[in-house]
Amino acid sequence: MNEEATLQYQYIEKAKLIIAQKAKDKGSPLTCCVQTFGCQMNARDSEKLSGILKAVGFVEIEEENADLVIYNTCTVRDNANQRVYGRLGVLNGYKKKNPLMKICLCGCMMQENTVLDKIRSSYRFVDLIFGTHNIFKFAELLVRMYEADEMIIDIWKDTDQIVEDLPIERKFHFKSGINIMFGCNNFCSYCIVPYVRGRERSRKPEEIISEIEGLVADGVVEIMLLGQNVNSYGKKLENPITFAELLRRIERIEGLERIRFMTSHPKDLSDELIEVMKNSKKICKHLHLPLQAGSDRILKAMNRCYTKEQFVELALKIRREIPDIAITTDIIVGFPGETHADVLETIDVIKTVKFDNAFTFQYSKRTGTPAAAMENQVPQEEVTRNFDELLAVVQQTAREQALRFEHQTLDALVEGINEHDSSLVTGRLSNNMIVHFKGCPDLIGKIVPVYLKECKGFYYLGEMK
Ligand code: SAH
Ligand code: SF4
Ligand code: F3S
């Protein structure tokens, strides 16, 4: 264990004493609630927060009227920020009734100065703020928070540290995300992630493998390798290794059943990766390949480093090599200067590649990014019109694609009981589609063959075989 991790374990011991004393005064254990906004990366970070909170003696609950609430925030689009501000008001109401209550904020939004200023001036009731780079200091920050009477703010500009071996509390016992790299160097012109997550750095393959082995020993059957651009994994390590080679090594881990990864930048997707995916027994038949836009002019302004033709060629090559793969994507509508003709180019790609699904976003102006300073911002009515037109094509294509698998029997990993009908369980297919079928709770975490009886557009109704 490195020095920093050892130090944090000392803080965990210290925090334990503080929390135990408070629980004694209260007459029951202290409760905490961790809320995640944003992507899988943040969800994994939240598991690290939960791990520390549990280790120091908190009991985690779902409700936000807990003794400690922490929001792990996202700032990729403005609506994520607005949700945080809205809900902070509600938290203040709880805090007025519970003098023990502490409110903490962390994550991507906190890396922005404008946000910090706003919280300092208008949300004085917040107790602790930290960012994305010092999350490994959470135990230490907790101690500082309980020892101080004023708002603690600790934000780092960047870090090259990767601190391993701290406690993690997983949300699911059978599947887990795993960071393989942090940060991003791509600077797509609309995107704030490189500014709030710092420069790209990869974890060592040995650390990743040993983490996965530990998870598998603990009952995990499916893993999701996480990075903003997994295809550039390992290039800058002391002993460079490709992402495809990392996958080969992970494939050999006995007991591991399924491997997923996110996200693949099209510019770096290698033939070696396609080959590994094609021959793998464990890598899921799903590739998330963000397109963002189909017009060359817009792609260039976005700094995506590929053309429409290159993207289509790549996607069709993948479809040829791995016919039963599902390809999903991200699309932005309303980037500065985007015309209806540009949107038609994007629609053309959707129809050609036949995405199995797409996350579609309206462009959101992020302060500090090059696109925010561009003059030709698109009026909202135009964005809405283009967005609706494009979304209809995405949905139509997705429905048609889903029909491909109807009447097949495929393996599903059972993830939980159906929310609306408790006689059904919900499973995830290798291609990331969802199937509901009759089954009991003890199937959760198991992979079972399911006949896909009926396609309902974005999910299936099935029967266990
Ligand atoms: N690293 C990933 C994406 C992370 S952000 C990749 O490059 O694919 C997830 C998605 O949010 C992006 O793919 C993009 O479609 C969307 N997004 C990012 N910035 C945005 C912005 N300013 N406005 C609207 N959508 C945005
Ligand atoms: Fe953002 Fe582009 Fe990096 Fe993805 S690759 S996180 S879209 S800058
Ligand atoms: Fe949001 Fe940060 Fe992820 S901005 S999308 S939580 S990397």
Coordinates of C-alpha atoms and ligand atoms in Angstrom, one line a residue:
M1 CA 0.0 0.0 0.0
N2 CA 1.4 3.5 -0.8
E3 CA 2.0 6.2 1.7
E4 CA -1.1 8.2 0.8
A5 CA -3.4 5.2 1.3
T6 CA -1.7 4.4 4.7
L7 CA -2.4 8.0 5.7
Q8 CA -6.0 7.8 4.7
Y9 CA -6.5 4.6 6.7
Q10 CA -5.2 6.6 9.7
Y11 CA -7.9 9.2 9.0
I12 CA -10.5 6.5 8.8
E13 CA -9.6 5.4 12.3
K14 CA -9.8 9.0 13.5
A15 CA -13.2 9.5 11.8
K16 CA -14.5 6.3 13.3
L17 CA -14.0 7.7 16.8
I18 CA -15.7 11.0 15.9
I19 CA -18.7 9.2 14.3
A20 CA -18.9 6.7 17.2
Q21 CA -19.1 9.6 19.7
K22 CA -21.8 11.3 17.7
A23 CA -23.8 8.1 17.4
K24 CA -23.6 7.7 21.1
D25 CA -25.0 11.2 21.7
K26 CA -27.7 10.6 19.1
G27 CA -28.6 7.2 20.5
S28 CA -28.5 5.4 17.2
P29 CA -26.0 5.0 14.3
L30 CA -25.4 8.0 12.0
T31 CA -27.0 7.7 8.6
C32 CA -25.7 8.9 5.2
C33 CA -27.0 9.2 1.7
V34 CA -24.8 9.4 -1.4
Q35 CA -26.5 10.8 -4.5
T36 CA -24.8 10.4 -7.9
F37 CA -25.3 12.7 -10.9
G38 CA -23.7 12.1 -14.2
C39 CA -21.8 9.2 -15.8
Q40 CA -20.6 5.7 -14.8
M41 CA -17.3 7.2 -13.7
N42 CA -19.1 9.3 -11.1
A43 CA -21.2 6.2 -10.1
R44 CA -17.9 4.4 -9.4
D45 CA -16.6 7.3 -7.4
S46 CA -19.7 7.2 -5.4
E47 CA -19.0 3.6 -4.5
K48 CA -15.6 4.9 -3.1
L49 CA -17.4 7.5 -1.1
S50 CA -19.8 4.9 0.3
G51 CA -16.9 2.6 1.1
I52 CA -15.3 5.3 3.3
L53 CA -18.6 6.3 4.9
K54 CA -19.3 2.7 5.8
A55 CA -15.8 2.2 7.1
V56 CA -16.1 5.1 9.5
G57 CA -19.4 3.9 10.9
F58 CA -22.2 5.4 8.8
V59 CA -25.3 3.4 7.8
E60 CA -26.3 4.2 4.2
I61 CA -29.9 5.0 3.5
E62 CA -31.8 6.0 0.3
E63 CA -33.6 9.0 1.8
E64 CA -32.0 12.4 1.8
N65 CA -33.0 13.4 5.3
A66 CA -29.8 11.6 6.6
D67 CA -27.1 12.8 9.0
L68 CA -24.8 13.3 6.1
V69 CA -25.8 13.8 2.5
I70 CA -23.2 14.0 -0.3
Y71 CA -24.0 15.0 -3.8
N72 CA -21.5 13.7 -6.4
T73 CA -22.2 16.2 -9.1
C74 CA -21.9 16.4 -12.9
T75 CA -21.5 19.4 -15.1
V76 CA -21.4 18.0 -18.6
R77 CA -24.7 19.8 -19.5
D78 CA -26.3 22.7 -17.7
N79 CA -29.4 20.7 -16.7
A80 CA -27.2 18.5 -14.4
N81 CA -26.1 21.7 -12.6
Q82 CA -29.6 23.0 -12.2
R83 CA -30.8 19.8 -10.6
V84 CA -28.2 20.1 -7.9
Y85 CA -29.1 23.7 -7.1
G86 CA -32.8 22.8 -7.0
R87 CA -32.3 20.0 -4.6
L88 CA -29.8 21.8 -2.3
G89 CA -32.8 24.0 -1.3
V90 CA -34.6 20.9 -0.1
L91 CA -31.6 19.7 1.8
N92 CA -31.4 23.0 3.7
G93 CA -34.9 22.3 4.9
Y94 CA -33.8 19.0 6.4
K95 CA -30.8 20.5 7.9
K96 CA -32.8 23.1 9.8
K97 CA -34.6 20.2 11.5
N98 CA -31.5 18.1 12.2
P99 CA -28.6 19.9 13.9
L100 CA -26.3 16.9 13.3
M101 CA -26.8 17.0 9.5
K102 CA -23.8 17.7 7.3
I103 CA -24.1 18.5 3.6
C104 CA -21.2 17.7 1.3
L105 CA -20.6 18.4 -2.4
C106 CA -18.0 16.8 -4.7
G107 CA -17.5 15.8 -8.3
C108 CA -17.1 17.6 -11.6
M109 CA -19.3 20.6 -11.0
M110 CA -17.1 21.6 -8.0
Q111 CA -14.1 22.0 -10.3
E112 CA -15.6 25.2 -11.8
N113 CA -14.9 28.5 -10.1
T114 CA -18.2 30.0 -11.0
V115 CA -20.0 27.2 -9.2
L116 CA -17.8 27.6 -6.1
D117 CA -18.5 31.3 -6.0
K118 CA -22.2 30.7 -6.2
I119 CA -22.2 28.1 -3.4
R120 CA -20.0 30.3 -1.2
S121 CA -22.4 33.2 -1.6
S122 CA -25.9 31.6 -1.8
Y123 CA -25.6 28.2 -0.2
R124 CA -23.7 28.9 3.0
F125 CA -25.2 25.9 4.7
V126 CA -23.0 23.5 2.8
D127 CA -20.3 22.0 5.1
L128 CA -17.8 20.4 2.7
I129 CA -16.8 20.9 -0.9
F130 CA -14.1 18.9 -2.7
G131 CA -13.4 18.0 -6.3
T132 CA -12.6 15.1 -8.6
H133 CA -8.8 15.0 -8.0
N134 CA -8.8 14.6 -4.2
I135 CA -11.6 12.2 -3.7
F136 CA -9.1 9.8 -2.2
K137 CA -8.7 12.3 0.6
F138 CA -12.4 11.9 1.6
A139 CA -11.6 10.3 5.1
E140 CA -9.2 13.2 5.9
L141 CA -11.8 15.8 4.7
L142 CA -14.5 14.2 6.8
V143 CA -12.3 14.6 9.9
R144 CA -11.6 18.2 9.0
M145 CA -15.2 18.9 8.5
Y146 CA -16.2 17.5 11.9
E147 CA -13.4 19.4 13.5
A148 CA -14.3 22.8 11.9
D149 CA -17.4 25.1 12.2
E150 CA -17.2 26.6 8.8
M151 CA -17.4 25.5 5.2
I152 CA -14.4 23.5 4.1
I153 CA -13.4 23.9 0.5
D154 CA -10.6 21.8 -1.0
I155 CA -10.3 21.8 -4.8
W156 CA -7.2 20.7 -6.7
K157 CA -6.5 21.9 -10.2
D158 CA -5.1 18.5 -11.3
T159 CA -3.3 15.5 -10.0
D160 CA -1.0 12.8 -11.3
Q161 CA -1.7 10.6 -8.3
I162 CA -3.7 7.4 -8.5
V163 CA -4.3 6.1 -5.0
E164 CA -5.1 2.4 -4.9
D165 CA -6.6 0.1 -2.2
L166 CA -9.0 2.3 -0.4
P167 CA -12.4 0.8 0.7
I168 CA -15.2 0.6 -1.9
E169 CA -18.8 -0.3 -1.3
R170 CA -20.4 -1.8 -4.4
K171 CA -23.9 -1.0 -5.4
F172 CA -24.4 -4.4 -7.0
H173 CA -22.9 -7.6 -5.7
F174 CA -22.7 -9.2 -9.2
K175 CA -21.4 -6.4 -11.4
S176 CA -18.9 -3.6 -11.1
G177 CA -17.3 -0.7 -12.9
I178 CA -13.6 -0.4 -12.8
N179 CA -11.6 2.7 -13.7
I180 CA -8.8 1.9 -16.1
M181 CA -7.9 5.5 -16.8
F182 CA -8.8 8.9 -15.5
G183 CA -9.2 12.3 -17.3
C184 CA -9.2 13.2 -20.9
N185 CA -6.9 14.8 -23.4
N186 CA -9.2 15.1 -26.3
F187 CA -10.6 18.6 -25.8
C188 CA -13.7 18.2 -28.0
S189 CA -14.6 21.9 -28.3
Y190 CA -18.0 21.6 -26.6
C191 CA -16.9 19.5 -23.7
I192 CA -16.0 20.4 -20.2
V193 CA -14.8 17.0 -19.0
P194 CA -11.0 17.6 -19.8
Y195 CA -11.2 20.8 -17.6
V196 CA -12.9 19.1 -14.6
R197 CA -11.3 15.7 -14.8
G198 CA -7.8 16.7 -15.7
R199 CA -5.2 15.1 -18.0
E200 CA -5.4 11.5 -19.1
R201 CA -3.6 8.9 -17.0
S202 CA -3.9 5.1 -17.1
R203 CA -3.8 2.7 -14.2
K204 CA -1.2 -0.1 -14.5
P205 CA -2.5 -3.3 -16.0
E206 CA -1.4 -5.3 -12.9
E207 CA -3.5 -3.1 -10.6
I208 CA -6.5 -3.4 -12.9
I209 CA -6.2 -7.2 -13.1
S210 CA -5.7 -7.7 -9.4
E211 CA -8.7 -5.5 -8.7
I212 CA -10.8 -7.6 -11.1
E213 CA -9.5 -10.8 -9.6
G214 CA -10.6 -9.5 -6.1
L215 CA -14.0 -8.6 -7.4
V216 CA -14.5 -12.0 -9.1
A217 CA -13.5 -13.7 -5.8
D218 CA -16.2 -11.6 -4.2
G219 CA -18.9 -12.7 -6.6
V220 CA -18.7 -10.3 -9.5
V221 CA -19.5 -11.8 -12.9
E222 CA -19.7 -8.7 -15.1
I223 CA -17.3 -5.8 -15.2
M224 CA -17.4 -2.5 -17.0
L225 CA -14.0 -0.9 -17.8
L226 CA -14.3 2.8 -17.5
G227 CA -12.5 5.7 -19.2
Q228 CA -13.4 8.7 -21.3
N229 CA -11.5 7.2 -24.2
V230 CA -10.6 3.6 -23.4
N231 CA -8.9 3.2 -26.9
S232 CA -6.0 5.4 -25.8
Y233 CA -5.5 3.3 -22.7
G234 CA -1.9 2.5 -21.7
K235 CA -0.2 4.5 -24.4
K236 CA 1.7 6.6 -21.9
L237 CA 2.5 4.0 -19.3
E238 CA 6.1 3.3 -18.5
N239 CA 5.5 -0.1 -20.1
P240 CA 3.1 0.8 -22.8
I241 CA 0.2 -1.6 -23.6
T242 CA -2.8 -1.4 -25.9
F243 CA -6.4 -1.5 -24.8
A244 CA -6.8 -4.6 -26.9
E245 CA -4.0 -6.3 -25.0
L246 CA -5.4 -5.3 -21.7
L247 CA -8.7 -7.0 -22.8
R248 CA -6.8 -10.2 -23.7
R249 CA -5.3 -10.3 -20.3
I250 CA -8.6 -9.7 -18.5
E251 CA -10.3 -12.3 -20.6
R252 CA -8.0 -14.9 -19.0
I253 CA -9.4 -14.2 -15.5
E254 CA -11.2 -17.3 -14.4
G255 CA -14.7 -16.9 -13.1
L256 CA -15.2 -13.6 -14.9
E257 CA -18.1 -14.0 -17.3
R258 CA -18.7 -10.7 -19.0
I259 CA -16.6 -7.7 -20.0
R260 CA -18.0 -4.3 -21.0
F261 CA -16.2 -1.0 -21.6
M262 CA -17.0 2.6 -22.1
T263 CA -16.3 4.9 -24.0
S264 CA -14.6 4.3 -27.3
H265 CA -13.5 7.3 -29.2
P266 CA -13.9 6.5 -32.9
K267 CA -10.6 8.1 -33.8
D268 CA -8.6 5.6 -31.8
L269 CA -10.5 2.4 -32.4
S270 CA -8.0 -0.2 -33.7
D271 CA -8.3 -3.3 -35.9
E272 CA -6.6 -5.1 -33.1
L273 CA -9.6 -4.2 -30.8
I274 CA -12.1 -5.4 -33.4
E275 CA -10.2 -8.7 -33.7
V276 CA -10.1 -9.2 -29.9
M277 CA -13.8 -8.4 -29.6
K278 CA -14.6 -10.8 -32.4
N279 CA -12.7 -13.7 -30.9
S280 CA -13.6 -13.1 -27.3
K281 CA -16.0 -15.3 -25.3
K282 CA -16.5 -12.7 -22.6
I283 CA -16.5 -9.3 -24.2
C284 CA -20.2 -8.3 -24.6
K285 CA -21.7 -7.8 -28.0
H286 CA -22.1 -4.1 -27.5
L287 CA -20.0 -1.1 -28.6
H288 CA -20.8 2.5 -27.5
L289 CA -19.3 4.6 -30.3
P290 CA -20.1 8.3 -29.9
L291 CA -20.8 10.0 -33.3
Q292 CA -21.7 13.5 -31.9
A293 CA -22.5 14.8 -35.4
G294 CA -22.5 13.6 -39.0
S295 CA -21.5 16.7 -40.8
D296 CA -17.8 17.1 -41.6
R297 CA -17.8 20.8 -41.0
I298 CA -19.4 20.3 -37.5
L299 CA -17.1 17.4 -36.7
K300 CA -14.1 19.6 -37.5
A301 CA -15.4 22.4 -35.4
M302 CA -16.0 19.9 -32.6
N303 CA -12.4 18.8 -32.8
R304 CA -13.5 15.1 -33.1
C305 CA -10.7 14.2 -35.5
Y306 CA -12.7 12.0 -37.9
T307 CA -15.0 12.5 -40.9
K308 CA -18.4 11.2 -41.6
E309 CA -17.0 8.8 -44.1
Q310 CA -14.4 7.5 -41.6
F311 CA -17.0 7.0 -39.0
V312 CA -19.4 5.1 -41.3
E313 CA -16.6 3.0 -42.7
L314 CA -15.5 2.0 -39.2
A315 CA -19.0 1.2 -38.0
L316 CA -19.8 -0.9 -41.0
K317 CA -16.5 -2.7 -40.7
I318 CA -17.5 -3.6 -37.1
R319 CA -20.9 -4.7 -38.2
R320 CA -19.3 -6.9 -40.9
E321 CA -16.8 -8.5 -38.5
I322 CA -19.2 -8.9 -35.6
P323 CA -22.8 -9.2 -37.1
D324 CA -24.7 -9.6 -33.8
I325 CA -23.1 -6.6 -32.1
A326 CA -25.2 -3.7 -31.0
I327 CA -23.7 -0.3 -31.7
T328 CA -25.0 2.6 -29.7
T329 CA -24.0 6.3 -29.8
D330 CA -24.1 9.8 -28.5
I331 CA -25.4 12.7 -30.6
I332 CA -25.4 16.4 -30.0
V333 CA -27.9 18.6 -31.7
G334 CA -27.5 22.4 -31.9
F335 CA -23.7 22.8 -31.8
P336 CA -22.8 26.4 -32.8
G337 CA -23.3 26.9 -36.6
E338 CA -25.2 23.7 -37.1
T339 CA -27.8 24.0 -39.9
H340 CA -30.7 21.8 -40.9
A341 CA -28.5 20.5 -43.7
D342 CA -25.9 19.4 -41.1
V343 CA -28.5 17.6 -39.1
L344 CA -29.6 15.8 -42.2
E345 CA -26.0 14.5 -42.5
T346 CA -26.3 13.1 -39.0
I347 CA -29.6 11.5 -39.8
D348 CA -28.0 10.0 -42.8
V349 CA -25.4 8.3 -40.6
I350 CA -28.1 7.0 -38.2
K351 CA -29.8 5.4 -41.2
T352 CA -26.7 4.0 -42.7
V353 CA -25.1 2.6 -39.5
K354 CA -28.5 1.7 -37.9
F355 CA -27.6 2.5 -34.4
D356 CA -29.2 0.1 -31.9
N357 CA -29.7 3.1 -29.7
A358 CA -28.5 6.6 -29.2
F359 CA -28.4 9.1 -26.4
T360 CA -29.3 12.4 -28.0
F361 CA -28.5 15.7 -26.3
Q362 CA -29.2 19.3 -27.0
Y363 CA -26.0 21.3 -27.1
S364 CA -25.3 23.0 -23.8
K365 CA -23.0 25.9 -23.6
R366 CA -20.2 25.2 -21.1
T367 CA -18.2 28.2 -19.9
G368 CA -14.5 28.0 -20.7
T369 CA -14.9 25.6 -23.7
P370 CA -13.9 26.9 -27.2
A371 CA -17.5 26.3 -28.4
A372 CA -19.0 28.6 -25.8
A373 CA -17.1 31.5 -27.4
M374 CA -18.3 30.7 -30.9
E375 CA -20.6 33.4 -32.3
N376 CA -23.1 31.4 -34.2
Q377 CA -25.1 29.8 -31.4
V378 CA -28.2 28.2 -32.7
P379 CA -31.6 29.6 -31.6
Q380 CA -33.5 27.3 -29.2
E381 CA -36.6 26.8 -31.5
E382 CA -34.3 25.6 -34.3
V383 CA -32.5 23.2 -31.9
T384 CA -35.8 21.8 -30.7
R385 CA -37.1 21.3 -34.2
N386 CA -33.9 19.6 -35.4
F387 CA -33.7 17.6 -32.2
D388 CA -37.3 16.2 -32.5
E389 CA -36.7 15.3 -36.2
L390 CA -33.5 13.4 -35.3
L391 CA -34.9 11.7 -32.3
A392 CA -37.8 10.3 -34.3
V393 CA -35.2 8.6 -36.7
V394 CA -33.2 7.3 -33.7
Q395 CA -36.2 5.7 -32.2
Q396 CA -37.5 4.2 -35.4
T397 CA -34.0 2.7 -36.2
A398 CA -33.7 1.4 -32.6
R399 CA -37.0 -0.3 -32.9
E400 CA -36.1 -2.0 -36.1
Q401 CA -32.8 -3.1 -34.8
A402 CA -34.3 -4.6 -31.7
L403 CA -36.6 -6.7 -33.9
R404 CA -33.4 -8.5 -35.1
F405 CA -33.1 -10.4 -31.9
E406 CA -36.8 -11.3 -31.4
H407 CA -37.4 -15.0 -31.1
Q408 CA -33.8 -15.8 -30.4
T409 CA -32.6 -17.3 -27.1
L410 CA -29.8 -15.3 -25.6
D411 CA -28.1 -15.2 -22.2
A412 CA -29.3 -12.6 -19.7
L413 CA -27.6 -11.5 -16.5
V414 CA -30.5 -11.0 -14.0
E415 CA -30.1 -7.6 -12.4
G416 CA -33.2 -7.3 -10.3
I417 CA -36.9 -7.6 -9.7
N418 CA -39.1 -5.8 -12.1
E419 CA -40.2 -2.5 -10.7
H420 CA -43.8 -2.8 -11.8
D421 CA -44.5 -6.5 -11.5
S422 CA -42.7 -8.5 -8.8
S423 CA -43.3 -11.8 -10.5
L424 CA -40.9 -10.7 -13.2
V425 CA -37.1 -10.3 -13.1
T426 CA -35.1 -7.9 -15.3
G427 CA -32.1 -9.2 -17.2
R428 CA -29.5 -7.6 -19.4
L429 CA -28.4 -9.2 -22.6
S430 CA -24.9 -9.2 -23.9
N431 CA -26.0 -6.6 -26.4
N432 CA -27.1 -4.3 -23.5
M433 CA -30.8 -4.7 -24.2
I434 CA -33.2 -5.4 -21.4
V435 CA -35.5 -8.4 -21.0
H436 CA -38.3 -9.0 -18.5
F437 CA -39.3 -12.5 -17.7
K438 CA -40.9 -14.7 -15.0
G439 CA -38.4 -15.6 -12.3
C440 CA -37.6 -15.4 -8.6
P441 CA -35.2 -13.2 -6.7
D442 CA -32.6 -15.9 -6.2
L443 CA -31.8 -15.6 -10.0
I444 CA -30.3 -12.1 -9.3
G445 CA -26.7 -12.1 -10.3
K446 CA -27.0 -15.3 -12.4
I447 CA -26.7 -15.6 -16.2
V448 CA -29.5 -17.6 -17.7
P449 CA -30.7 -18.3 -21.2
V450 CA -33.9 -16.4 -22.1
Y451 CA -36.2 -16.8 -25.1
L452 CA -37.0 -13.3 -26.5
K453 CA -40.7 -13.8 -27.1
E454 CA -41.8 -10.3 -27.9
C455 CA -39.9 -7.2 -28.8
K456 CA -41.5 -4.1 -27.1
G457 CA -39.4 -1.5 -28.9
F458 CA -36.7 -0.8 -26.4
Y459 CA -37.0 -4.0 -24.4
Y460 CA -38.2 -7.6 -24.6
L461 CA -40.6 -9.8 -22.9
G462 CA -39.1 -13.3 -22.6
E463 CA -39.2 -16.7 -21.1
M464 CA -36.4 -18.5 -19.2
K465 CA -35.3 -21.6 -21.1
Ligands
SAH1 N1 -15.8 10.6 -23.3 C1 -17.0 10.3 -23.9 C2 -18.2 11.2 -23.5 C3 -18.4 11.7 -22.2 S1 -19.6 12.9 -22.0 C4 -16.8 10.4 -25.4 O1 -16.0 11.1 -25.9 O2 -17.6 9.8 -26.1 C5 -21.0 12.0 -22.6 C6 -21.7 12.7 -23.7 O3 -22.2 13.9 -23.4 C7 -20.9 13.0 -24.9 O4 -20.7 11.9 -25.8 C8 -21.7 14.1 -25.6 O5 -22.6 13.5 -26.6 C9 -22.4 14.7 -24.5 N2 -21.9 16.1 -24.2 C10 -20.7 16.4 -23.8 N3 -20.6 17.8 -23.7 C11 -21.8 18.3 -24.1 C12 -22.4 19.6 -24.3 N4 -21.7 20.7 -24.0 N5 -23.7 19.7 -24.7 C13 -24.4 18.6 -24.9 N6 -24.0 17.4 -24.8 C14 -22.7 17.2 -24.4
SF4_2 FE1 -15.4 15.1 -23.7 FE2 -14.4 14.5 -26.0 FE3 -13.1 13.8 -23.8 FE4 -15.3 12.6 -24.5 S1 -13.4 12.6 -25.6 S2 -14.8 13.4 -22.5 S3 -16.5 14.2 -25.4 S4 -13.5 15.9 -24.5
F3S3 FE1 -20.5 14.4 -15.8 FE2 -18.1 14.4 -14.9 FE3 -19.1 12.3 -16.0 S1 -19.1 16.1 -16.0 S2 -20.5 13.0 -17.5 S3 -19.9 13.2 -14.1 S4 -17.0 12.9 -16.1

